[in-house]
Each structure stands twice: as structure tokens, then as C-alpha cells.
PDB file of C-alpha atoms and ligand atoms in Angstrom:
ATOM      1  CA  MET A  29      -7.440  -5.462 -14.160  1.00 94.00           C
ATOM      2  CA  ASP A  30      -4.630  -3.498 -12.523  1.00 97.00           C
ATOM      3  CA  ILE A  31      -5.938  -1.506  -9.605  1.00 98.00           C
ATOM      4  CA  VAL A  32      -3.945   1.061  -7.833  1.00 98.00           C
ATOM      5  CA  LEU A  33      -4.676   1.697  -4.154  1.00 98.00           C
ATOM      6  CA  LEU A  34      -3.703   5.457  -2.706  1.00 98.00           C
ATOM      7  CA  GLY A  35      -4.470   6.932   0.476  1.00 97.00           C
ATOM      8  CA  PRO A  36      -2.600   7.957   3.629  1.00 96.00           C
ATOM      9  CA  PRO A  37      -0.915   4.964   5.966  1.00 95.00           C
ATOM     10  CA  GLY A  38      -3.588   3.457   8.235  1.00 93.00           C
ATOM     11  CA  ALA A  39      -6.643   4.172   5.927  1.00 96.00           C
ATOM     12  CA  GLY A  40      -6.715   0.335   5.382  1.00 95.00           C
ATOM     13  CA  LYS A  41      -5.104  -0.301   2.153  1.00 96.00           C
ATOM     14  CA  GLY A  42      -3.648  -3.103   2.986  1.00 94.00           C
ATOM     15  CA  THR A  43      -6.730  -4.977   4.616  1.00 93.00           C
ATOM     16  CA  GLN A  44      -8.659  -4.142   1.512  1.00 97.00           C
ATOM     17  CA  ALA A  45      -6.304  -5.010  -1.068  1.00 97.00           C
ATOM     18  CA  GLN A  46      -6.241  -8.459   0.380  1.00 95.00           C
ATOM     19  CA  ARG A  47      -9.798  -8.748   0.376  1.00 97.00           C
ATOM     20  CA  LEU A  48     -10.130  -7.476  -3.348  1.00 98.00           C
ATOM     21  CA  ALA A  49      -7.499  -9.381  -4.272  1.00 97.00           C
ATOM     22  CA  ASP A  50      -9.307 -12.778  -2.930  1.00 96.00           C
ATOM     23  CA  ARG A  51     -12.663 -11.487  -4.557  1.00 97.00           C
ATOM     24  CA  LEU A  52     -11.138 -10.450  -7.869  1.00 97.00           C
ATOM     25  CA  GLY A  53      -8.575 -13.717  -8.600  1.00 97.00           C
ATOM     26  CA  ILE A  54      -5.587 -11.046  -9.154  1.00 97.00           C
ATOM     27  CA  PRO A  55      -2.694 -10.857  -6.601  1.00 97.00           C
ATOM     28  CA  GLN A  56      -1.983  -8.028  -4.016  1.00 97.00           C
ATOM     29  CA  ILE A  57       1.343  -6.219  -4.740  1.00 97.00           C
ATOM     30  CA  ALA A  58       2.698  -4.186  -1.800  1.00 97.00           C
ATOM     31  CA  THR A  59       5.534  -2.792  -2.161  1.00 97.00           C
ATOM     32  CA  GLY A  60       5.969  -2.056   1.861  1.00 95.00           C
ATOM     33  CA  ASP A  61       5.698  -6.120   2.448  1.00 93.00           C
ATOM     34  CA  VAL A  62       8.327  -7.160  -0.388  1.00 96.00           C
ATOM     35  CA  LEU A  63      10.658  -4.458   1.080  1.00 97.00           C
ATOM     36  CA  ARG A  64       9.950  -6.030   4.624  1.00 94.00           C
ATOM     37  CA  ALA A  65      10.880  -9.334   3.595  1.00 93.00           C
ATOM     38  CA  ALA A  66      14.007  -7.788   2.136  1.00 96.00           C
ATOM     39  CA  VAL A  67      15.003  -6.446   5.461  1.00 95.00           C
ATOM     40  CA  LYS A  68      14.166  -9.478   7.294  1.00 93.00           C
ATOM     41  CA  GLN A  69      16.125 -11.738   4.789  1.00 96.00           C
ATOM     42  CA  GLY A  70      18.986  -8.860   5.216  1.00 97.00           C
ATOM     43  CA  THR A  71      19.350  -8.869   1.412  1.00 97.00           C
ATOM     44  CA  PRO A  72      21.497  -5.696  -0.167  1.00 96.00           C
ATOM     45  CA  ARG A  73      17.586  -4.421  -0.974  1.00 96.00           C
ATOM     46  CA  GLY A  74      16.665  -4.742   2.395  1.00 97.00           C
ATOM     47  CA  LEU A  75      19.807  -3.179   3.809  1.00 96.00           C
ATOM     48  CA  GLU A  76      19.449  -0.223   1.692  1.00 95.00           C
ATOM     49  CA  ALA A  77      15.644   0.270   2.640  1.00 97.00           C
ATOM     50  CA  LYS A  78      15.558  -0.550   6.055  1.00 96.00           C
ATOM     51  CA  ALA A  79      16.976   3.518   7.694  1.00 95.00           C
ATOM     52  CA  TYR A  80      14.590   5.048   5.682  1.00 96.00           C
ATOM     53  CA  MET A  81      11.529   2.563   6.751  1.00 96.00           C
ATOM     54  CA  ASP A  82      12.667   3.198  10.217  1.00 93.00           C
ATOM     55  CA  ARG A  83      12.230   6.629   9.691  1.00 92.00           C
ATOM     56  CA  GLY A  84       9.069   6.574   7.941  1.00 92.00           C
ATOM     57  CA  ASP A  85      10.668   8.523   4.854  1.00 96.00           C
ATOM     58  CA  LEU A  86      10.106   6.787   1.244  1.00 97.00           C
ATOM     59  CA  VAL A  87      12.623   4.357  -0.011  1.00 98.00           C
ATOM     60  CA  PRO A  88      14.448   5.612  -3.125  1.00 98.00           C
ATOM     61  CA  ASP A  89      12.232   5.522  -6.703  1.00 98.00           C
ATOM     62  CA  GLU A  90      14.622   3.218  -8.341  1.00 97.00           C
ATOM     63  CA  VAL A  91      13.978   0.559  -5.854  1.00 97.00           C
ATOM     64  CA  ILE A  92      10.394   0.599  -6.126  1.00 98.00           C
ATOM     65  CA  LEU A  93      10.731   0.807 -10.117  1.00 98.00           C
ATOM     66  CA  ALA A  94      12.632  -2.398 -10.159  1.00 97.00           C
ATOM     67  CA  ILE A  95      10.247  -4.023  -7.707  1.00 97.00           C
ATOM     68  CA  MET A  96       7.234  -3.158  -9.941  1.00 97.00           C
ATOM     69  CA  LYS A  97       9.154  -4.715 -12.753  1.00 97.00           C
ATOM     70  CA  GLU A  98       9.377  -7.857 -11.391  1.00 96.00           C
ATOM     71  CA  THR A  99       6.521  -8.479  -9.893  1.00 97.00           C
ATOM     72  CA  LEU A 100       4.232  -6.973 -12.535  1.00 97.00           C
ATOM     73  CA  ALA A 101       5.842  -9.244 -14.724  1.00 95.00           C
ATOM     74  CA  SER A 102       5.488 -12.528 -12.820  1.00 95.00           C
ATOM     75  CA  ASP A 103       3.487 -15.218 -13.853  1.00 95.00           C
ATOM     76  CA  GLY A 104       0.828 -14.816 -10.999  1.00 95.00           C
ATOM     77  CA  ALA A 105       0.087 -11.239 -11.947  1.00 97.00           C
ATOM     78  CA  LYS A 106      -0.626 -11.903 -15.623  1.00 95.00           C
ATOM     79  CA  LYS A 107      -4.360 -11.052 -15.518  1.00 95.00           C
ATOM     80  CA  GLY A 108      -3.674  -7.804 -13.340  1.00 97.00           C
ATOM     81  CA  SER A 109      -2.863  -6.894  -9.619  1.00 98.00           C
ATOM     82  CA  ILE A 110      -4.044  -4.916  -6.904  1.00 98.00           C
ATOM     83  CA  LEU A 111      -1.307  -2.522  -6.117  1.00 98.00           C
ATOM     84  CA  ASP A 112      -0.991  -1.669  -2.842  1.00 97.00           C
ATOM     85  CA  GLY A 113       1.030   1.689  -1.609  1.00 96.00           C
ATOM     86  CA  VAL A 114       2.978   0.662  -4.785  1.00 97.00           C
ATOM     87  CA  VAL A 115       2.807   4.254  -6.219  1.00 98.00           C
ATOM     88  CA  ARG A 116       3.606   7.070  -3.716  1.00 98.00           C
ATOM     89  CA  THR A 117       5.535   9.969  -6.061  1.00 98.00           C
ATOM     90  CA  LEU A 118       4.919  11.315  -9.133  1.00 97.00           C
ATOM     91  CA  PRO A 119       8.260   9.434 -10.777  1.00 98.00           C
ATOM     92  CA  GLN A 120       6.591   6.297  -9.214  1.00 98.00           C
ATOM     93  CA  ALA A 121       3.335   7.054 -10.794  1.00 98.00           C
ATOM     94  CA  GLU A 122       4.864   7.496 -14.294  1.00 97.00           C
ATOM     95  CA  GLY A 123       6.965   4.436 -13.850  1.00 98.00           C
ATOM     96  CA  LEU A 124       4.446   2.293 -13.160  1.00 98.00           C
ATOM     97  CA  ASN A 125       2.671   3.714 -16.591  1.00 97.00           C
ATOM     98  CA  ARG A 126       5.488   2.456 -18.693  1.00 97.00           C
ATOM     99  CA  VAL A 127       5.878  -0.756 -16.878  1.00 97.00           C
ATOM    100  CA  LEU A 128       2.263  -1.459 -17.648  1.00 97.00           C
ATOM    101  CA  LYS A 129       2.326  -0.165 -21.272  1.00 97.00           C
ATOM    102  CA  GLU A 130       5.353  -2.586 -21.969  1.00 97.00           C
ATOM    103  CA  LEU A 131       2.921  -5.462 -20.922  1.00 96.00           C
ATOM    104  CA  GLY A 132       0.325  -4.134 -23.253  1.00 97.00           C
ATOM    105  CA  ARG A 133      -1.525  -2.929 -19.665  1.00 96.00           C
ATOM    106  CA  LYS A 134      -2.633   0.382 -18.068  1.00 96.00           C
ATOM    107  CA  VAL A 135      -3.846   1.479 -14.924  1.00 97.00           C
ATOM    108  CA  ASP A 136      -7.363   0.710 -15.206  1.00 96.00           C
ATOM    109  CA  ALA A 137      -8.784   2.431 -11.737  1.00 97.00           C
ATOM    110  CA  VAL A 138      -7.233   4.374  -8.839  1.00 98.00           C
ATOM    111  CA  LEU A 139      -9.026   4.136  -6.039  1.00 98.00           C
ATOM    112  CA  PHE A 140      -8.466   6.771  -3.193  1.00 98.00           C
ATOM    113  CA  PHE A 141      -9.042   5.382   0.458  1.00 98.00           C
ATOM    114  CA  ASP A 142     -10.174   8.843   2.735  1.00 97.00           C
ATOM    115  CA  VAL A 143      -9.901   8.913   6.030  1.00 96.00           C
ATOM    116  CA  ALA A 144      -9.244  11.949   8.486  1.00 93.00           C
ATOM    117  CA  ASP A 145      -5.759  12.295  10.024  1.00 89.00           C
ATOM    118  CA  SER A 146      -7.160  12.075  13.652  1.00 88.00           C
ATOM    119  CA  GLU A 147      -8.910   8.701  12.714  1.00 92.00           C
ATOM    120  CA  LEU A 148      -5.536   7.558  11.097  1.00 93.00           C
ATOM    121  CA  VAL A 149      -3.018   8.463  14.227  1.00 89.00           C
ATOM    122  CA  LYS A 150      -5.782   6.337  16.277  1.00 89.00           C
ATOM    123  CA  ARG A 151      -5.728   3.267  13.917  1.00 90.00           C
ATOM    124  CA  LEU A 152      -1.540   3.289  13.539  1.00 91.00           C
ATOM    125  CA  GLY A 153      -0.985   3.801  17.177  1.00 89.00           C
ATOM    126  CA  GLY A 154      -3.110   0.479  18.065  1.00 91.00           C
ATOM    127  CA  ARG A 155      -2.117  -1.658  15.197  1.00 92.00           C
ATOM    128  CA  THR A 156       0.061  -4.961  14.933  1.00 95.00           C
ATOM    129  CA  VAL A 157       0.635  -6.938  11.989  1.00 93.00           C
ATOM    130  CA  CYS A 158       1.436 -10.442  11.782  1.00 94.00           C
ATOM    131  CA  GLU A 159       5.472 -10.939  11.146  1.00 92.00           C
ATOM    132  CA  ASN A 160       4.815 -13.818   9.116  1.00 92.00           C
ATOM    133  CA  CYS A 161       2.130 -13.402   6.685  1.00 92.00           C
ATOM    134  CA  GLN A 162       1.873  -9.555   7.120  1.00 90.00           C
ATOM    135  CA  THR A 163      -1.985  -9.509   7.995  1.00 91.00           C
ATOM    136  CA  PRO A 164      -2.650  -6.142  10.037  1.00 90.00           C
ATOM    137  CA  TYR A 165      -5.127  -6.169  13.198  1.00 92.00           C
ATOM    138  CA  THR A 166      -6.224  -3.010  15.129  1.00 88.00           C
ATOM    139  CA  GLY A 167      -6.633  -3.502  18.784  1.00 88.00           C
ATOM    140  CA  ARG A 168      -4.586  -6.749  19.122  1.00 94.00           C
ATOM    141  CA  GLU A 169      -1.585  -6.727  21.700  1.00 94.00           C
ATOM    142  CA  PRO A 170       1.930  -7.494  20.215  1.00 95.00           C
ATOM    143  CA  GLY A 171       2.608 -11.410  20.914  1.00 97.00           C
ATOM    144  CA  SER A 172      -1.017 -12.428  20.212  1.00 97.00           C
ATOM    145  CA  LYS A 173      -1.562 -15.223  17.213  1.00 98.00           C
ATOM    146  CA  CYS A 174      -2.218 -14.521  13.592  1.00 97.00           C
ATOM    147  CA  ASP A 175      -5.963 -15.845  12.735  1.00 97.00           C
ATOM    148  CA  LYS A 176      -4.825 -16.518   9.192  1.00 95.00           C
ATOM    149  CA  CYS A 177      -1.550 -18.269   9.672  1.00 97.00           C
ATOM    150  CA  GLY A 178      -1.058 -18.661  13.445  1.00 98.00           C
ATOM    151  CA  GLY A 179       2.359 -16.142  13.156  1.00 97.00           C
ATOM    152  CA  THR A 180       3.373 -13.484  16.134  1.00 97.00           C
ATOM    153  CA  LEU A 181       1.720 -10.078  16.160  1.00 97.00           C
ATOM    154  CA  VAL A 182       4.457  -7.542  16.610  1.00 95.00           C
ATOM    155  CA  ARG A 183       4.238  -3.872  16.497  1.00 93.00           C
ATOM    156  CA  ARG A 184       5.482  -2.171  13.320  1.00 91.00           C
ATOM    157  CA  LYS A 185       8.846  -0.003  14.231  1.00 89.00           C
ATOM    158  CA  ASP A 186       7.317   2.789  11.820  1.00 92.00           C
ATOM    159  CA  ASP A 187       3.806   2.806  13.922  1.00 91.00           C
ATOM    160  CA  GLU A 188       5.977   4.511  16.564  1.00 89.00           C
ATOM    161  CA  PRO A 189       4.365   7.784  17.181  1.00 88.00           C
ATOM    162  CA  GLU A 190       7.289   9.927  16.074  1.00 90.00           C
ATOM    163  CA  ALA A 191       7.709   7.744  12.740  1.00 92.00           C
ATOM    164  CA  ILE A 192       3.680   8.133  12.562  1.00 92.00           C
ATOM    165  CA  ARG A 193       4.137  11.694  12.021  1.00 92.00           C
ATOM    166  CA  ASN A 194       6.582  11.610   9.603  1.00 94.00           C
ATOM    167  CA  ARG A 195       4.542   9.453   7.603  1.00 95.00           C
ATOM    168  CA  LEU A 196       1.936  11.590   7.295  1.00 95.00           C
ATOM    169  CA  LEU A 197       4.109  14.491   6.686  1.00 96.00           C
ATOM    170  CA  VAL A 198       5.659  12.420   3.885  1.00 96.00           C
ATOM    171  CA  TYR A 199       2.326  11.309   2.396  1.00 97.00           C
ATOM    172  CA  GLY A 200       0.907  15.008   2.195  1.00 96.00           C
ATOM    173  CA  LYS A 201       4.054  16.205   0.757  1.00 97.00           C
ATOM    174  CA  GLN A 202       4.891  13.695  -1.982  1.00 97.00           C
ATOM    175  CA  THR A 203       2.187  11.356  -2.342  1.00 97.00           C
ATOM    176  CA  ALA A 204      -1.044  13.601  -2.360  1.00 96.00           C
ATOM    177  CA  PRO A 205      -0.252  15.171  -5.306  1.00 97.00           C
ATOM    178  CA  VAL A 206       0.117  11.782  -7.375  1.00 97.00           C
ATOM    179  CA  LEU A 207      -3.917  11.390  -6.493  1.00 95.00           C
ATOM    180  CA  GLU A 208      -3.793  15.045  -8.392  1.00 94.00           C
ATOM    181  CA  TRP A 209      -1.612  13.944 -11.322  1.00 96.00           C
ATOM    182  CA  TYR A 210      -3.746  10.647 -12.079  1.00 96.00           C
ATOM    183  CA  ARG A 211      -6.941  13.048 -12.173  1.00 93.00           C
ATOM    184  CA  THR A 212      -5.331  15.182 -14.730  1.00 93.00           C
ATOM    185  CA  HIS A 213      -3.779  11.955 -16.801  1.00 91.00           C
ATOM    186  CA  GLY A 214      -7.237  10.129 -18.011  1.00 81.00           C
ATOM    187  CA  ALA A 215      -7.188   7.516 -15.089  1.00 86.00           C
ATOM    188  CA  GLN A 216     -10.444   6.682 -13.416  1.00 90.00           C
ATOM    189  CA  VAL A 217      -9.994   8.194 -10.019  1.00 96.00           C
ATOM    190  CA  ARG A 218     -12.979   6.638  -7.453  1.00 97.00           C
ATOM    191  CA  THR A 219     -12.902   8.126  -3.756  1.00 98.00           C
ATOM    192  CA  ILE A 220     -13.800   5.406  -1.066  1.00 98.00           C
ATOM    193  CA  ASP A 221     -14.938   6.243   2.344  1.00 98.00           C
ATOM    194  CA  ALA A 222     -12.662   4.442   4.201  1.00 97.00           C
ATOM    195  CA  VAL A 223     -14.316   4.620   7.198  1.00 96.00           C
ATOM    196  CA  GLY A 224     -16.577   2.004   8.384  1.00 96.00           C
ATOM    197  CA  THR A 225     -16.660  -2.128   8.730  1.00 96.00           C
ATOM    198  CA  GLN A 226     -14.279  -4.036   6.764  1.00 95.00           C
ATOM    199  CA  ASP A 227     -17.205  -5.236   4.630  1.00 98.00           C
ATOM    200  CA  GLU A 228     -18.677  -2.082   4.146  1.00 98.00           C
ATOM    201  CA  VAL A 229     -15.418  -0.495   2.787  1.00 98.00           C
ATOM    202  CA  THR A 230     -14.944  -4.023   0.340  1.00 98.00           C
ATOM    203  CA  ALA A 231     -18.164  -3.169  -0.838  1.00 98.00           C
ATOM    204  CA  ARG A 232     -17.593   0.517  -1.803  1.00 98.00           C
ATOM    205  CA  ALA A 233     -14.357  -0.389  -3.510  1.00 98.00           C
ATOM    206  CA  LEU A 234     -16.141  -3.243  -5.234  1.00 98.00           C
ATOM    207  CA  LYS A 235     -18.812  -0.885  -6.523  1.00 98.00           C
ATOM    208  CA  ALA A 236     -16.379   1.903  -7.369  1.00 97.00           C
ATOM    209  CA  ILE A 237     -15.062  -0.687 -10.115  1.00 96.00           C
ATOM    210  CA  GLY A 238     -18.110  -1.724 -11.161  1.00 95.00           C
ATOM    211  CA  LYS A 239     -18.173  -5.584  -9.503  1.00 91.00           C
TER     212      LYS A 239
HETATM  213  P1  LIG B  20       3.649   0.154   3.816  1.00 71.79           P
HETATM  214  O1  LIG B  20       3.593  -1.005   4.563  1.00 71.79           O
HETATM  215  O2  LIG B  20       2.995   0.456   2.627  1.00 71.79           O
HETATM  216  O3  LIG B  20       3.141   1.196   4.978  1.00 71.79           O
HETATM  217  O4  LIG B  20       5.026   0.749   3.695  1.00 71.79           O
HETATM  218  C1  LIG B  20       6.191   0.865   4.768  1.00 71.79           C
HETATM  219  C2  LIG B  20       7.410   1.634   4.199  1.00 71.79           C
HETATM  220  O5  LIG B  20       7.949   0.958   3.066  1.00 71.79           O
HETATM  221  C3  LIG B  20       7.106   3.207   4.091  1.00 71.79           C
HETATM  222  O6  LIG B  20       6.766   4.018   5.031  1.00 71.79           O
HETATM  223  C4  LIG B  20       8.215   3.192   2.878  1.00 71.79           C
HETATM  224  O7  LIG B  20       9.612   3.660   3.637  1.00 71.79           O
HETATM  225  C5  LIG B  20       8.553   1.821   2.213  1.00 71.79           C
HETATM  226  N1  LIG B  20       7.707   1.752   0.901  1.00 71.79           N
HETATM  227  C6  LIG B  20       6.438   0.978   0.877  1.00 71.79           C
HETATM  228  N2  LIG B  20       6.045   1.581  -0.376  1.00 71.79           N
HETATM  229  C7  LIG B  20       6.980   2.610  -1.236  1.00 71.79           C
HETATM  230  C8  LIG B  20       6.877   3.255  -2.541  1.00 71.79           C
HETATM  231  N3  LIG B  20       5.653   2.917  -3.189  1.00 71.79           N
HETATM  232  N4  LIG B  20       7.786   4.036  -2.164  1.00 71.79           N
HETATM  233  C9  LIG B  20       8.937   4.554  -1.340  1.00 71.79           C
HETATM  234  N5  LIG B  20       8.946   3.817  -0.095  1.00 71.79           N
HETATM  235  C10 LIG B  20       7.941   2.944   0.129  1.00 71.79           C
END
């Protein structure tokens, strides 16, 4: 199964993608994580992406399409994938369809994580992530240790107030239309109420895809 997770920044896509990937035995693919790793390693792709990411703007579609091709064709993703924040513009949605078609696959479901804006701002402002494995945490101070790998928790630069505001604007302008596009292009779109405990939201997501 190839499942697209859509939703504003802070809706919990990263957390739920990891949980769904574990439950379904297919990998989580997160362009944000791939890009942050590239920035850390200082690769040409990372250098190109950094300024966009720091401002909370979207990285150009060509970069994202190249990542889609590499990751979806990899051995680990042969049985499918949980695409977390990978599709954020209409050209990316069309590009994903093309890449999957070449592999004899298609988008099997689109899960939309629904959360009110006021809640998103609260969540993003209090978020830290593991600098090593990218696991997100709420309400844990920078400098604490990750439960999963012992890495150090840091505040993401794009979780500063100015970048948060921009990311929400960018989402409304460029990504929200993608949801409508999927609705009119035959994909199975399911809205998930993404407010609740992690277990509750995972259960809703699994139910939405019939698991
Ligand atoms: P995320 O970790 O998903 O919040 O992504 C962090 C940042 O990476 C975003 O604010 C964008 O700058 C960039 N990014 C990640 N995925 C995409 C994408 N599909 N299209 C464009 N930019 C992206």
C-alpha cells in the first residue's frame, strides 16, 4: 500500500507516520527528514534546500520529485510506503502519480490529518525533535534525550514563531488545494480527527484504511 499523509505542519503526521509504518511493516518516507539529513551532511541538495527550509518556504518541486524517485524505487519500499509530508503542491501530486505508475503502483489512500490552527501554533511552539532520529516530542526541553535512540532533542529552526506563521500560510496557499485535487482525481480521501492521544489517532487512521 502507498498511503499519502496530508495535513498542516504540526498535525502529527510525523508521529503517526512512524506508528503506521511500524504497524503495517512498510517504511515511512518523509521529505523533511531526507532534506534535514542533507543539510546536516552539507550535500549540494542540502545547501540548496536550507534557505527555503529556514524560512518555512517550500523547497522546489524538482528536488522533491528527485527524492520521491530515489526513495520509492528503493528495495525497502517495494511493498509500499507511508508518504509523510511528501506531497505539498499540485505538481508534486501529479509527479507522485507518475513515479508510482512507473513502478506499477498507485496512491491507495490519502489520509488528511485535521487540526484547528490555534492548536497547531501551540504544538509547534512547544515541539522539539531528536537531532539523530528525528522523533518529535511535545513539552520536552531542548537538550533532553530521545527515548528511542538517546540522541539530543533540539528546537527546529522552522519552529520559531515567524517561520511557523509562514509555514501555515504556505500550507493554506499551496498544499490545501492538493486535498481537493485528490478528491476530484479518484483517490480515496479520508479525514482523520487528529486531536486526541497518539493511540486514538493511530486507531482512527488504521480504521480509515480498513486495518
Ligand atoms: P517537515 O519536516 O515535513 O515539516 O518539512 C520541513 C521543511 O522541509 C518544509 O517546511 C519545507 O521547507 C521542506 N519540505 C519538506 N517536504 C517538502 C515538500 N514535499 N515540498 C516542498 N518542501 C518540502
